Every structure is written in structure tokens, then in C-alpha cells.
């Protein structure tokens, strides 16, 4: 006597352990990505804190040059608003603008009007194309920056000749004005000194520095950086160090409130368009037709019961009772057709199968039409009941 062992029921939904096994790689990658982002942010915040700030002793600060200027009797005052910067312009003052590109167009025009004819010196550090054309009309910033960082003077400017080689590089400038063009990189100057265009007896001038390296704490003692910085910033007894701030009220009052697209860098539209084109090409590449399917023998034999059980789990997971019922009815019709003398090719035609089937049935059971061609069941219980009725119908037809 043999005892049939019923296998334990299996659940179609994955367990917590299975979910973790599948997702742990993605979770680990996200954790590493977040940790790397935090580490980079911490490092950058530590090293770049107070960049070009004469009060900062960080590597990228400028406290060292301010201390050396103080030893030579030059006092340094830090300002953060345009009103303070324009009010300080005068013949005995050097006005240094740390990041001119942060100024709005109206701010740049106002600053240019204030320093023109003031008789003082204006030093613009890393002024790009967004600011140089307004602050120094007649000068153009070349879009290609210098690949060299240590350059020779290459001009007759006394301060440059005494300093010798220095770390300039960065932005390169061209001009048709009368100017001292120093520290050339591929024949374009990275330091320009332009006399005051108002003429007269004014000794004012504007100095353009392509890079801030000669003012930084960690580069001041290299080459002739200290000599050049002290000569350019120490020609007058007062130095006003202007650090433009995004919180300056003059930016909003003169230009109005800036929208979201105004804050995006130039070229964002073309960049976004290129991304869409790349995504479309990738979709076309991945969606290309690979031709008809080719049957291939399985490397191992799989029992029919396992295949049926796997397909049943998929149907149950997708709540596909209509497809499950259709598969049961189709298989039953295929098996019944030869038993009642109907060709298999017509097994799924009600007008061919049902008359022959009715002749073999006895009793008042459920209608064969409803069983074999009826609507899909509404729930799992109805699906199980349909399977039982189909088995009973097939047994009755097979009964001798």
C-alpha cells in the first residue's frame, strides 16, 4: 500500500529574504554612492572655504597677501555689496573684484561707470566673457583657456619684469586698446593693464588677471607670485577687496527677480536636446527586430507537472483567471474531439463539437456549451469548480 504525499503549499509572493537577496546589490551601490557624495562634499567644503577671501587662512584663501600688504602700510577692507565697492573707488584706492562674473549686467555697468575716471586701480580676477565686455569695453575673453599655469612676463610692465615667471594662465584676453599685454599663452595675454580710457592726468588703470593663483595662500611663495601680487595690489595705500555676493540687494533691484531658467548655465537647451536624441537612438537600437523565434531544445528535461505548476503560479500571481480557464477549456476540447468523432482541427468550433458531444452525454448535467465555451470565472473558487466540472465531463464521455 502506498501513501500519497501531498507537497506543502508554495506562496507566489517572494519572502523578505528573497527580496533582500535580489536588492542588496542595488542597496549597497546606493550606500556607496551616497557615502562618496558626502565625502566629496566634506572635502570640497573644507578646502574651498573662503576662496579668495583675505580673511581666510585656508589654502585657497588670500590672508597671506593681505598680511604682507599690511606690513607695507596698505590697509585691506573687505566689502560684499556693490554700493560699498562703488563708494570706495578713488585715486588712493585699489579695488579688487574677486569674481566679476557673479555680477549682473546692470551691476557690471554701474561698477564700470564708478571706476572710470576715478584715478584708482581696478583689479579684475578671472573675468570671463560674461563680465569683461561690460567692465572693460574693447577687451574680449578668449573661450579657450590657457593650458599652461607658469608663464614668463613677455612684456615691458615693470611689475611683471621684476616678478619674473608667475602662475597666471587661466583666461586669455585680446584687445585693440593700448595696453600692457603680459604673460602670454599661445600669443594671448593672461594679464592686461589698461590705462584709464578717460585720459587726462588720471593715473587710473584696470588690471585683468586670467587666474587667481598669485593671490592664493598655497601658491603665494612659488615663482614670482608674491612679488607680482604685492606690486599690483600695493600701488595705493588702500585696498578694497570686493567679494560679490548673491545676497546683494542691488542684484534684485536692478535686474528684477530671476526665473528658474535664468539660473541655468548657457547651453542647457542644446545639452537636453542631445540627451533626448541619445535616448531615442538607444531605444531604436534596443527595439530593433531580431527576426522570428527559433525553437531550441532545452538542456535538461523538465517534468510536465513542474511546467504546469509553474504556469499556474504565474497565472495566479497575475490574477489571469480568464487565461487559465481558456487553457483548461482548450485542452479539454482537444481531448474530447477524437472521442466523439470530430477532427482535432474542428475541436474549437462549437457548431462541430457540441452536437457530437451531446449525443454521447446522458442525464441533465451542466450544459456543455457553458462548460467548454462559457465566460471566464469570476474568482478562484469558480475556477476550481470549472476544472472539476471539465474533469467530470471528460470522464463521462470516456465511460464505455
Coordinates of N, CA and C in Angstrom, one line a residue, residues 93-264:
X93 N 43.0 104.4 -4.0 CA 42.4 103.1 -3.7 C 42.6 102.1 -4.8
X94 N 42.9 100.9 -4.5 CA 42.9 99.7 -5.4 C 41.6 98.9 -5.1
X95 N 40.8 98.8 -6.1 CA 39.6 98.0 -6.0 C 39.7 96.6 -6.7
X96 N 39.7 95.6 -5.9 CA 39.9 94.2 -6.4 C 38.5 93.6 -6.4
X97 N 38.1 93.1 -7.6 CA 36.8 92.4 -7.7 C 37.1 90.9 -7.9
X98 N 36.7 90.1 -6.9 CA 37.2 88.7 -6.9 C 36.5 87.9 -8.0
X99 N 35.2 87.9 -8.1 CA 34.6 87.1 -9.1 C 33.6 88.0 -9.9
X100 N 34.1 88.7 -10.9 CA 33.2 89.6 -11.7 C 32.0 89.0 -12.3
X101 N 32.2 87.7 -12.7 CA 31.1 87.0 -13.4 C 29.8 86.8 -12.6
X102 N 30.0 87.0 -11.2 CA 28.8 86.8 -10.4 C 27.9 88.1 -10.4
X103 N 28.4 89.2 -10.9 CA 27.6 90.4 -11.0 C 26.7 90.3 -12.2
X104 N 25.5 90.9 -12.0 CA 24.5 91.0 -13.1 C 25.0 92.1 -14.1
X105 N 24.3 92.1 -15.2 CA 24.6 93.1 -16.3 C 24.5 94.5 -15.8
X106 N 23.4 94.9 -15.1 CA 23.3 96.3 -14.6 C 24.4 96.6 -13.6
X107 N 24.7 95.6 -12.7 CA 25.8 95.8 -11.7 C 27.1 96.1 -12.4
X108 N 27.4 95.3 -13.4 CA 28.7 95.5 -14.1 C 28.8 96.9 -14.7
X109 N 27.7 97.3 -15.4 CA 27.7 98.6 -16.0 C 27.8 99.7 -14.9
X110 N 27.2 99.6 -13.8 CA 27.3 100.6 -12.7 C 28.7 100.6 -12.2
X111 N 29.3 99.4 -12.0 CA 30.7 99.4 -11.5 C 31.7 100.0 -12.5
X112 N 31.5 99.8 -13.7 CA 32.3 100.4 -14.8 C 32.2 101.9 -14.7
X113 N 31.0 102.4 -14.6 CA 30.8 103.9 -14.5 C 31.5 104.5 -13.3
X114 N 31.5 103.8 -12.2 CA 32.1 104.3 -11.0 C 33.6 104.3 -11.0
X115 N 34.2 103.4 -11.6 CA 35.7 103.3 -11.6 C 36.3 104.1 -12.7
X116 N 35.6 104.4 -13.8 CA 36.1 105.1 -14.9 C 36.3 106.6 -14.5
X117 N 37.5 107.1 -14.6 CA 37.9 108.4 -14.2 C 38.1 108.6 -12.8
X118 N 38.0 107.6 -12.0 CA 38.3 107.7 -10.5 C 39.7 107.9 -10.2
X119 N 40.6 107.6 -11.1 CA 42.0 107.7 -10.8 C 42.6 106.5 -10.0
X120 N 41.8 105.6 -9.6 CA 42.3 104.4 -8.9 C 42.6 103.3 -9.8
X121 N 43.0 102.2 -9.2 CA 43.3 100.9 -9.9 C 42.2 99.9 -9.6
X122 N 41.7 99.3 -10.7 CA 40.7 98.2 -10.6 C 41.4 96.9 -11.0
X123 N 41.3 95.9 -10.2 CA 41.9 94.6 -10.5 C 40.7 93.6 -10.6
X124 N 40.6 93.0 -11.8 CA 39.5 92.0 -12.1 C 40.1 90.6 -12.1
X125 N 39.7 89.7 -11.3 CA 40.3 88.4 -11.2 C 39.4 87.4 -11.9
X126 N 39.9 86.8 -12.9 CA 39.2 85.8 -13.7 C 37.9 86.3 -14.3
X127 N 38.0 87.4 -14.9 CA 36.8 88.0 -15.6 C 36.6 87.3 -16.9
X128 N 35.4 86.6 -17.0 CA 35.1 85.9 -18.3 C 34.3 86.7 -19.2
X129 N 33.9 86.0 -20.3 CA 33.1 86.8 -21.3 C 31.8 87.3 -20.8
X130 N 31.3 86.8 -19.7 CA 30.0 87.3 -19.1 C 30.2 88.7 -18.5
X131 N 31.4 89.1 -18.2 CA 31.6 90.4 -17.5 C 32.6 91.3 -18.1
X132 N 33.6 90.8 -18.8 CA 34.7 91.6 -19.3 C 34.3 92.6 -20.3
X133 N 33.3 92.3 -21.1 CA 32.9 93.2 -22.2 C 32.2 94.5 -21.6
X134 N 31.6 94.3 -20.4 CA 30.9 95.5 -19.8 C 31.9 96.2 -18.9
X135 N 32.7 95.5 -18.2 CA 33.6 96.1 -17.3 C 34.8 96.8 -18.0
X136 N 35.3 96.2 -19.1 CA 36.4 96.8 -19.8 C 36.0 96.7 -21.3
X137 N 35.2 97.7 -21.8 CA 34.9 97.6 -23.2 C 36.1 97.7 -24.1
X138 N 36.1 96.9 -25.1 CA 37.3 96.8 -26.0 C 38.1 95.6 -25.7
X139 N 37.8 94.8 -24.7 CA 38.6 93.6 -24.3 C 37.7 92.4 -24.5
X140 N 38.2 91.4 -25.0 CA 37.5 90.1 -25.3 C 38.2 89.0 -24.6
X141 N 37.4 88.1 -23.9 CA 37.9 86.9 -23.2 C 37.9 85.8 -24.2
X142 N 39.0 85.2 -24.5 CA 39.1 84.1 -25.4 C 38.4 82.8 -24.8
X143 N 37.5 82.1 -25.6 CA 36.8 81.0 -25.0 C 37.7 79.8 -24.6
X144 N 38.9 79.7 -25.2 CA 39.9 78.7 -24.9 C 40.8 79.2 -23.8
X145 N 40.8 78.5 -22.6 CA 41.7 78.9 -21.5 C 43.1 78.4 -21.8
X146 N 44.1 78.9 -21.0 CA 45.5 78.5 -21.1 C 45.7 77.2 -20.5
X147 N 46.5 76.4 -21.2 CA 46.9 75.1 -20.7 C 48.1 75.1 -19.8
X148 N 48.8 76.2 -19.9 CA 50.0 76.4 -19.0 C 49.6 77.2 -17.8
X149 N 50.2 77.0 -16.7 CA 50.0 77.7 -15.4 C 51.1 78.6 -15.0
X150 N 52.4 78.2 -15.4 CA 53.5 79.0 -15.1 C 54.1 79.7 -16.4
X151 N 54.0 81.0 -16.4 CA 54.3 81.7 -17.6 C 55.4 82.8 -17.4
X152 N 56.0 83.2 -18.4 CA 57.0 84.3 -18.4 C 56.3 85.6 -18.7
X153 N 56.9 86.8 -18.2 CA 56.3 88.1 -18.4 C 56.0 88.4 -19.9
X154 N 57.0 88.5 -20.7 CA 56.9 88.7 -22.1 C 56.3 90.1 -22.4
X155 N 56.6 91.1 -21.5 CA 56.1 92.5 -21.7 C 57.1 93.4 -21.0
X156 N 56.8 94.8 -21.2 CA 57.7 95.8 -20.5 C 57.1 96.3 -19.3
X157 N 56.0 95.8 -18.7 CA 55.4 96.3 -17.5 C 56.4 96.1 -16.4
X158 N 56.8 97.1 -15.7 CA 57.9 97.0 -14.6 C 57.5 95.9 -13.6
X159 N 56.3 95.9 -13.1 CA 55.9 94.9 -12.1 C 56.1 93.5 -12.6
X160 N 55.8 93.2 -13.8 CA 55.9 91.9 -14.4 C 57.4 91.6 -14.6
X161 N 58.2 92.5 -15.0 CA 59.6 92.2 -15.3 C 60.3 92.0 -14.0
X162 N 60.0 92.7 -12.9 CA 60.6 92.5 -11.6 C 60.2 91.1 -11.0
X163 N 58.9 90.7 -11.2 CA 58.4 89.5 -10.6 C 59.0 88.2 -11.4
X164 N 59.1 88.3 -12.7 CA 59.6 87.2 -13.4 C 58.4 86.2 -13.7
X165 N 58.7 84.9 -13.7 CA 57.7 83.9 -14.0 C 56.7 83.9 -12.9
X166 N 55.5 83.6 -13.2 CA 54.4 83.6 -12.2 C 53.3 82.7 -12.7
X167 N 52.4 82.3 -11.7 CA 51.3 81.4 -12.0 C 50.1 82.2 -12.4
X168 N 50.0 82.4 -13.7 CA 48.9 83.1 -14.3 C 48.0 82.2 -15.0
X169 N 48.2 82.0 -16.3 CA 47.3 81.1 -17.0 C 45.9 81.4 -17.0
X170 N 45.0 80.5 -17.0 CA 43.6 80.7 -16.9 C 43.0 81.4 -18.2
X171 N 42.2 82.4 -18.0 CA 41.5 83.1 -19.1 C 42.5 83.9 -19.8
X172 N 42.4 83.9 -21.2 CA 43.3 84.7 -22.0 C 42.5 85.9 -22.6
X173 N 43.1 87.0 -22.9 CA 42.4 88.2 -23.3 C 43.1 88.7 -24.6
X174 N 42.2 89.4 -25.4 CA 42.6 90.1 -26.6 C 42.0 91.5 -26.6
X175 N 42.7 92.5 -27.1 CA 42.2 93.8 -27.1 C 42.8 94.6 -28.2
X176 N 42.1 95.7 -28.7 CA 42.7 96.6 -29.7 C 43.1 97.9 -29.0
X177 N 42.9 98.0 -27.7 CA 43.3 99.2 -26.9 C 44.8 99.2 -26.6
X178 N 45.3 100.4 -26.3 CA 46.7 100.5 -25.8 C 46.8 99.8 -24.4
X179 N 47.6 98.8 -24.3 CA 47.6 98.0 -23.1 C 48.9 97.3 -23.0
X180 N 49.3 97.0 -21.7 CA 50.4 96.1 -21.4 C 49.9 94.7 -21.5
X181 N 50.4 93.9 -22.4 CA 49.9 92.5 -22.6 C 51.0 91.6 -22.1
X182 N 50.8 91.0 -20.9 CA 51.8 90.2 -20.2 C 51.4 88.8 -20.1
X183 N 52.4 88.0 -19.8 CA 52.3 86.5 -19.5 C 51.5 85.9 -20.6
X184 N 52.0 85.9 -21.8 CA 51.2 85.4 -23.0 C 51.2 83.8 -22.9
X185 N 50.1 83.3 -23.4 CA 50.0 81.8 -23.6 C 49.4 81.6 -25.0
X186 N 50.3 81.1 -25.8 CA 50.0 81.0 -27.3 C 49.6 82.3 -27.8
X187 N 50.4 83.3 -27.5 CA 50.3 84.7 -28.0 C 49.1 85.5 -27.5
X188 N 48.4 85.0 -26.6 CA 47.3 85.7 -26.0 C 47.6 86.0 -24.5
X189 N 47.4 87.2 -24.1 CA 47.8 87.6 -22.7 C 46.9 87.1 -21.7
X190 N 47.5 86.7 -20.5 CA 46.7 86.3 -19.4 C 46.7 87.4 -18.3
X191 N 47.5 88.5 -18.5 CA 47.5 89.7 -17.7 C 47.5 90.9 -18.6
X192 N 46.5 91.8 -18.4 CA 46.4 93.0 -19.1 C 46.4 94.2 -18.2
X193 N 47.1 95.2 -18.5 CA 47.0 96.5 -17.8 C 46.6 97.6 -18.8
X194 N 45.4 98.1 -18.6 CA 44.8 99.1 -19.5 C 44.7 100.4 -18.8
X195 N 45.3 101.5 -19.3 CA 45.2 102.8 -18.7 C 43.7 103.3 -18.7
X196 N 43.4 104.2 -17.8 CA 42.1 104.8 -17.8 C 41.7 105.4 -19.1
X197 N 40.6 104.9 -19.7 CA 40.3 105.4 -21.1 C 39.8 106.9 -21.0
X198 N 39.5 107.5 -19.8 CA 39.1 108.9 -19.8 C 40.2 109.8 -20.1
X199 N 41.5 109.4 -20.1 CA 42.6 110.2 -20.4 C 42.9 111.3 -19.4
X200 N 43.4 112.4 -19.8 CA 43.8 113.5 -18.9 C 44.9 113.1 -18.0
X201 N 45.0 113.7 -16.8 CA 46.1 113.5 -15.9 C 45.8 112.3 -15.0
X202 N 44.7 111.5 -15.2 CA 44.4 110.4 -14.4 C 45.4 109.3 -14.5
X203 N 45.8 108.8 -13.3 CA 46.7 107.7 -13.2 C 46.0 106.3 -13.1
X204 N 44.7 106.4 -13.2 CA 43.9 105.1 -13.0 C 44.2 104.1 -14.1
X205 N 44.0 102.9 -13.8 CA 44.1 101.8 -14.8 C 43.3 100.6 -14.3
X206 N 43.2 99.7 -15.2 CA 42.4 98.4 -14.9 C 43.4 97.3 -15.2
X207 N 43.5 96.3 -14.3 CA 44.3 95.1 -14.5 C 43.4 93.9 -14.5
X208 N 43.6 93.1 -15.5 CA 42.9 91.8 -15.7 C 43.8 90.7 -15.4
X209 N 43.4 89.8 -14.5 CA 44.2 88.6 -14.1 C 43.4 87.4 -14.6
X210 N 44.0 86.6 -15.5 CA 43.3 85.4 -16.0 C 43.1 84.3 -15.0
X211 N 43.9 84.3 -13.9 CA 43.7 83.3 -12.9 C 44.0 83.9 -11.5
X212 N 43.4 83.3 -10.5 CA 43.7 83.9 -9.1 C 44.9 83.3 -8.4
X213 N 45.7 82.5 -9.0 CA 46.7 81.7 -8.3 C 47.7 82.5 -7.6
X214 N 48.1 83.7 -8.1 CA 49.1 84.5 -7.4 C 48.6 85.1 -6.1
X215 N 47.3 85.0 -5.9 CA 46.7 85.6 -4.6 C 46.4 84.5 -3.6
X216 N 46.5 83.3 -3.9 CA 46.1 82.2 -3.0 C 47.3 81.9 -2.0
X217 N 46.9 81.5 -0.8 CA 47.8 81.2 0.2 C 48.8 80.1 -0.1
X218 N 48.3 79.0 -0.8 CA 49.1 77.9 -1.1 C 50.0 78.1 -2.3
X219 N 49.9 79.2 -3.0 CA 50.7 79.4 -4.2 C 51.5 80.7 -4.1
X220 N 51.3 81.5 -3.0 CA 52.0 82.8 -2.9 C 53.5 82.7 -2.9
X221 N 54.0 81.6 -2.3 CA 55.5 81.5 -2.2 C 56.2 80.9 -3.4
X222 N 55.4 80.6 -4.5 CA 56.0 80.0 -5.6 C 56.4 81.0 -6.7
X223 N 57.5 80.8 -7.4 CA 57.9 81.7 -8.5 C 57.9 83.1 -8.1
X224 N 57.4 84.0 -8.9 CA 57.3 85.4 -8.6 C 55.9 85.8 -8.2
X225 N 55.1 84.9 -7.7 CA 53.7 85.2 -7.4 C 53.6 86.3 -6.3
X226 N 54.4 86.2 -5.2 CA 54.2 87.2 -4.2 C 54.7 88.6 -4.7
X227 N 55.7 88.7 -5.4 CA 56.2 90.0 -5.9 C 55.2 90.6 -6.8
X228 N 54.6 89.8 -7.7 CA 53.6 90.4 -8.7 C 52.4 90.8 -7.9
X229 N 51.9 90.0 -7.0 CA 50.7 90.4 -6.2 C 50.9 91.6 -5.4
X230 N 52.0 91.7 -4.7 CA 52.3 92.9 -3.9 C 52.4 94.2 -4.8
X231 N 53.0 94.1 -5.9 CA 53.1 95.3 -6.8 C 51.8 95.7 -7.4
X232 N 51.0 94.7 -7.8 CA 49.7 95.1 -8.4 C 48.7 95.6 -7.4
X233 N 48.7 95.1 -6.1 CA 47.8 95.5 -5.1 C 48.3 96.5 -4.2
X234 N 49.6 96.8 -4.2 CA 50.2 97.7 -3.2 C 50.6 99.1 -3.8
X235 N 50.1 99.4 -5.0 CA 50.4 100.7 -5.6 C 49.7 101.9 -4.9
X236 N 48.7 101.6 -4.1 CA 48.0 102.7 -3.5 C 47.8 102.3 -2.0
X237 N 47.6 103.3 -1.1 CA 47.6 103.0 0.3 C 46.3 102.2 0.8
X238 N 45.3 102.2 0.0 CA 44.1 101.5 0.4 C 43.7 100.4 -0.6
X239 N 43.3 99.2 -0.1 CA 42.9 98.1 -0.9 C 41.5 97.7 -0.5
X240 N 40.5 97.8 -1.4 CA 39.2 97.4 -1.1 C 39.0 96.1 -1.9
X241 N 38.7 95.1 -1.1 CA 38.6 93.7 -1.6 C 37.1 93.4 -1.8
X242 N 36.6 93.4 -3.0 CA 35.1 93.2 -3.2 C 34.8 91.8 -3.5
X243 N 34.1 91.1 -2.6 CA 33.6 89.8 -2.8 C 32.1 89.8 -3.2
X244 N 31.8 89.7 -4.4 CA 30.4 89.8 -4.8 C 29.6 88.7 -4.2
X245 N 28.4 89.1 -3.7 CA 27.5 88.1 -3.0 C 26.2 88.0 -3.7
X246 N 25.6 86.8 -3.8 CA 24.3 86.6 -4.4 C 23.2 87.3 -3.5
X247 N 23.6 87.6 -2.3 CA 22.6 88.2 -1.4 C 22.5 89.7 -1.5
X248 N 23.4 90.3 -2.4 CA 23.4 91.7 -2.6 C 22.0 92.2 -3.1
X249 N 21.4 93.2 -2.4 CA 20.1 93.6 -2.8 C 20.1 94.3 -4.1
X250 N 21.3 94.9 -4.5 CA 21.3 95.6 -5.8 C 21.1 94.7 -7.0
X251 N 21.4 93.4 -6.8 CA 21.2 92.5 -7.9 C 19.7 92.3 -8.2
X252 N 18.9 92.2 -7.2 CA 17.4 92.0 -7.4 C 16.8 93.3 -7.8
X253 N 17.2 94.4 -7.2 CA 16.5 95.7 -7.5 C 16.8 96.2 -8.9
X254 N 18.0 95.9 -9.5 CA 18.3 96.4 -10.8 C 17.9 95.5 -11.9
X255 N 17.9 94.2 -11.6 CA 17.6 93.2 -12.7 C 16.3 92.6 -12.5
X256 N 15.7 92.7 -11.4 CA 14.4 92.1 -11.1 C 14.6 90.6 -10.7
X257 N 13.5 90.0 -10.4 CA 13.6 88.6 -9.9 C 13.9 87.7 -11.1
X258 N 14.9 86.8 -10.9 CA 15.3 85.9 -11.9 C 14.6 84.6 -11.8
X259 N 14.2 84.1 -13.0 CA 13.4 82.9 -13.0 C 14.3 81.7 -13.0
X260 N 13.7 80.5 -13.0 CA 14.5 79.2 -12.9 C 15.4 79.1 -14.1
X261 N 14.9 79.4 -15.3 CA 15.7 79.1 -16.5 C 16.9 80.2 -16.6
X262 N 16.7 81.3 -15.9 CA 17.8 82.3 -15.9 C 19.0 81.8 -15.1
X263 N 18.7 80.9 -14.1 CA 19.8 80.4 -13.2 C 20.6 79.2 -13.9
X264 N 20.0 78.6 -14.9 CA 20.7 77.5 -15.6 C 21.8 78.0 -16.4

